[in-house]
Short mmCIF file of C-alpha atoms in Angstrom, two decimals:
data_model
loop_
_atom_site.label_atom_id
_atom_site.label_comp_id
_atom_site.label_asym_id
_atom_site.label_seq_id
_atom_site.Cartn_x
_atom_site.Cartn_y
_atom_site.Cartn_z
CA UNK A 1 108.52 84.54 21.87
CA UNK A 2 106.15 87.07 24.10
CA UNK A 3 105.39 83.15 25.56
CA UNK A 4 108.48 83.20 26.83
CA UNK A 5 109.68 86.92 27.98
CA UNK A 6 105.94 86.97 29.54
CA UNK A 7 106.64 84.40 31.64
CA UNK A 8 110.01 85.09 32.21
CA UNK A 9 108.98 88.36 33.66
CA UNK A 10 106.77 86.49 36.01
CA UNK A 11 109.38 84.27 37.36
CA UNK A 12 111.27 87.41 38.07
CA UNK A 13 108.59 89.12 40.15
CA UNK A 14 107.83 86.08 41.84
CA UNK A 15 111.15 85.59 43.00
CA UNK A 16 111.64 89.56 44.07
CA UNK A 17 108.21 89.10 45.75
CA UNK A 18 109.58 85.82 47.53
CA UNK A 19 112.54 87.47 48.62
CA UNK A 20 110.99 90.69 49.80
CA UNK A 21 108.74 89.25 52.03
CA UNK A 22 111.33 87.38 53.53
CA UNK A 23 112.94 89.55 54.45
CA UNK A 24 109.69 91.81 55.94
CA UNK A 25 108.78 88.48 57.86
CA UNK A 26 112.31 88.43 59.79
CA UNK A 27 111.97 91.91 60.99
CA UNK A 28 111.16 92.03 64.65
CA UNK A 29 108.57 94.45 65.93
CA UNK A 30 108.77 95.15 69.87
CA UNK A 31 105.31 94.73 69.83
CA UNK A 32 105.55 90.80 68.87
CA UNK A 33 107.89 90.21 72.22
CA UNK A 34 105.80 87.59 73.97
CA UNK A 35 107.18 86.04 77.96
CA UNK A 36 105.26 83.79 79.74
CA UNK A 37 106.07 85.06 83.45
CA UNK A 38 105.76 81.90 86.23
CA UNK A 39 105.13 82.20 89.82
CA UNK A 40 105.65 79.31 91.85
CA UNK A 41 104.79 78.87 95.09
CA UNK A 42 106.35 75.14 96.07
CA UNK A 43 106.37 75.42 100.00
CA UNK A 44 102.28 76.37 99.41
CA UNK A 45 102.18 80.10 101.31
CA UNK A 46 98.45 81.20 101.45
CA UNK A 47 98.74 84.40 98.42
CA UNK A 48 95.71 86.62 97.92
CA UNK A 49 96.56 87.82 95.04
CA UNK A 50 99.72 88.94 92.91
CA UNK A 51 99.92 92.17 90.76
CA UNK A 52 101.79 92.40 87.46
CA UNK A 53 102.28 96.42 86.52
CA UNK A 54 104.80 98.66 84.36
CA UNK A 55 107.06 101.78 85.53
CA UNK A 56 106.16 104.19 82.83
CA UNK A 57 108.80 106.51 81.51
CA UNK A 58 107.62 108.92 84.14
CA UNK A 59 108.35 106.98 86.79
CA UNK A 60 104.41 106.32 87.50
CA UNK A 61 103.75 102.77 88.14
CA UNK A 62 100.63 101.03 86.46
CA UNK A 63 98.94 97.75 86.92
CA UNK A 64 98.59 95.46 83.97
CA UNK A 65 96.92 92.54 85.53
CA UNK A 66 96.14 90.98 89.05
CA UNK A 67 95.94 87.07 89.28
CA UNK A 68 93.76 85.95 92.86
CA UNK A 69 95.78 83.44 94.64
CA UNK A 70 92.49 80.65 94.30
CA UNK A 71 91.89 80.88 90.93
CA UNK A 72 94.93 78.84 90.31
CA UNK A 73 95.13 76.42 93.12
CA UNK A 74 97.81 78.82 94.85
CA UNK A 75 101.00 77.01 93.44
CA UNK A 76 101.27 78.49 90.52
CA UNK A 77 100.34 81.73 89.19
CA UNK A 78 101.11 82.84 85.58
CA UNK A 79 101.32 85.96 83.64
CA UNK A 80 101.67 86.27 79.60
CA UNK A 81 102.67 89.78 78.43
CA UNK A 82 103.80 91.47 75.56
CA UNK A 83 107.01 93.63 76.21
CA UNK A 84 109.57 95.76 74.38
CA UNK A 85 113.53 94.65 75.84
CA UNK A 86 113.92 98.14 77.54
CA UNK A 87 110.24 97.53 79.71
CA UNK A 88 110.48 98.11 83.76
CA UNK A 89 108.17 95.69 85.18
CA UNK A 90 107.15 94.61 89.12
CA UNK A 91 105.24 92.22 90.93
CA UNK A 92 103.60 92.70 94.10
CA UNK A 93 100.95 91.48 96.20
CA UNK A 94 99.68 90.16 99.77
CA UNK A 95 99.90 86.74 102.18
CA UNK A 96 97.66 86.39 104.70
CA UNK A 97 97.29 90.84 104.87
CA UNK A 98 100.98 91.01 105.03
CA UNK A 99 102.86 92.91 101.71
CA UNK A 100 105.09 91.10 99.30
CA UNK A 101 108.27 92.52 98.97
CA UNK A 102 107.82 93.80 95.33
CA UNK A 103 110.31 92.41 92.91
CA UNK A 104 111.65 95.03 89.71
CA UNK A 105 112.83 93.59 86.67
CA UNK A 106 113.37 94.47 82.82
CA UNK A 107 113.08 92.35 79.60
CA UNK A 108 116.83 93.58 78.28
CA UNK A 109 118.19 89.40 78.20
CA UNK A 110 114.81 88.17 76.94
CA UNK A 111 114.71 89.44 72.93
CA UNK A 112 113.81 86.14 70.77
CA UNK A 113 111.04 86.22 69.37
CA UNK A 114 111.37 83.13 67.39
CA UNK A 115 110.88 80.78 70.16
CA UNK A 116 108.71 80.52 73.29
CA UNK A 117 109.89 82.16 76.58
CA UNK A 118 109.73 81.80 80.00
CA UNK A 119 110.44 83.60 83.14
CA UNK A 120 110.10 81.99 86.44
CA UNK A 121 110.24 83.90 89.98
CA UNK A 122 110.14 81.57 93.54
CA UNK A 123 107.53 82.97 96.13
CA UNK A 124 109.97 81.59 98.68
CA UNK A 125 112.58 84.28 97.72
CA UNK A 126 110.19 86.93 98.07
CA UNK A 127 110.41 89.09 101.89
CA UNK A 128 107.27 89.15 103.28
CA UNK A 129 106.55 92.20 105.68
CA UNK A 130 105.40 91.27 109.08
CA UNK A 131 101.93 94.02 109.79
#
């Protein structure tokens, strides 16, 4: 008999523990938001580099990470960040001496984390300022 309420009582706790953790796993953290940000550059304009930064709440801007236009052949360039939804990002960066136009943008219709994502920008849309 203490056989069987023993291992009753395990079965129980399993199956609270089972359920408890389930439901812990699902719940999203905005530090687990994960974007693969693509840059491609299909007509082949010489880049020297492109700059990946974050408006902080004060308005400051700060740069997260530069990627050199030749360390990826120059037709692609690629960024993976972590990001809460309500993040202000911007990319910026030169061709040739001149200055990108910088391009703004938030995270607030990328928030599954459960599968991979992907962000793609066109160099070709990007203004370049004449010097």
């Amino acid at each position: 008999m203490k056989k069987k309420v023993g291992i009753i009582i395990f079965i129980v706790c399993v199956f609270i523990g089972i359920v408890f953790f389930k439901e812990n796993r699902l719940s999203e953290k905005p530090a687990e938001y994960l974007i693969d940000i693509m840059i491609k550059n299909e007509e082949k304009i010489n880049i020297d580099y492109i700059q990946m930064g974050i408006i902080l709440p004060d308005g400051n801007k700060e740069i997260i990470n530069t990627v050199r236009g030749n360390s990826m052949g120059n037709d692609m360039f690629h960024f993976n960040i972590n990001y809460s939804p309500d993040t202000y990002f911007f990319l910026k960066g030169t061709s040739d001496g001149k200055e990108i136009e910088p391009c703004y943008f938030d995270m607030a219709n990328y928030s599954n984390v459960n599968e991979p994502q992907e962000m793609y920008f066109y160099i070709e849309d990007f203004k370049i300022y004449k010097e």
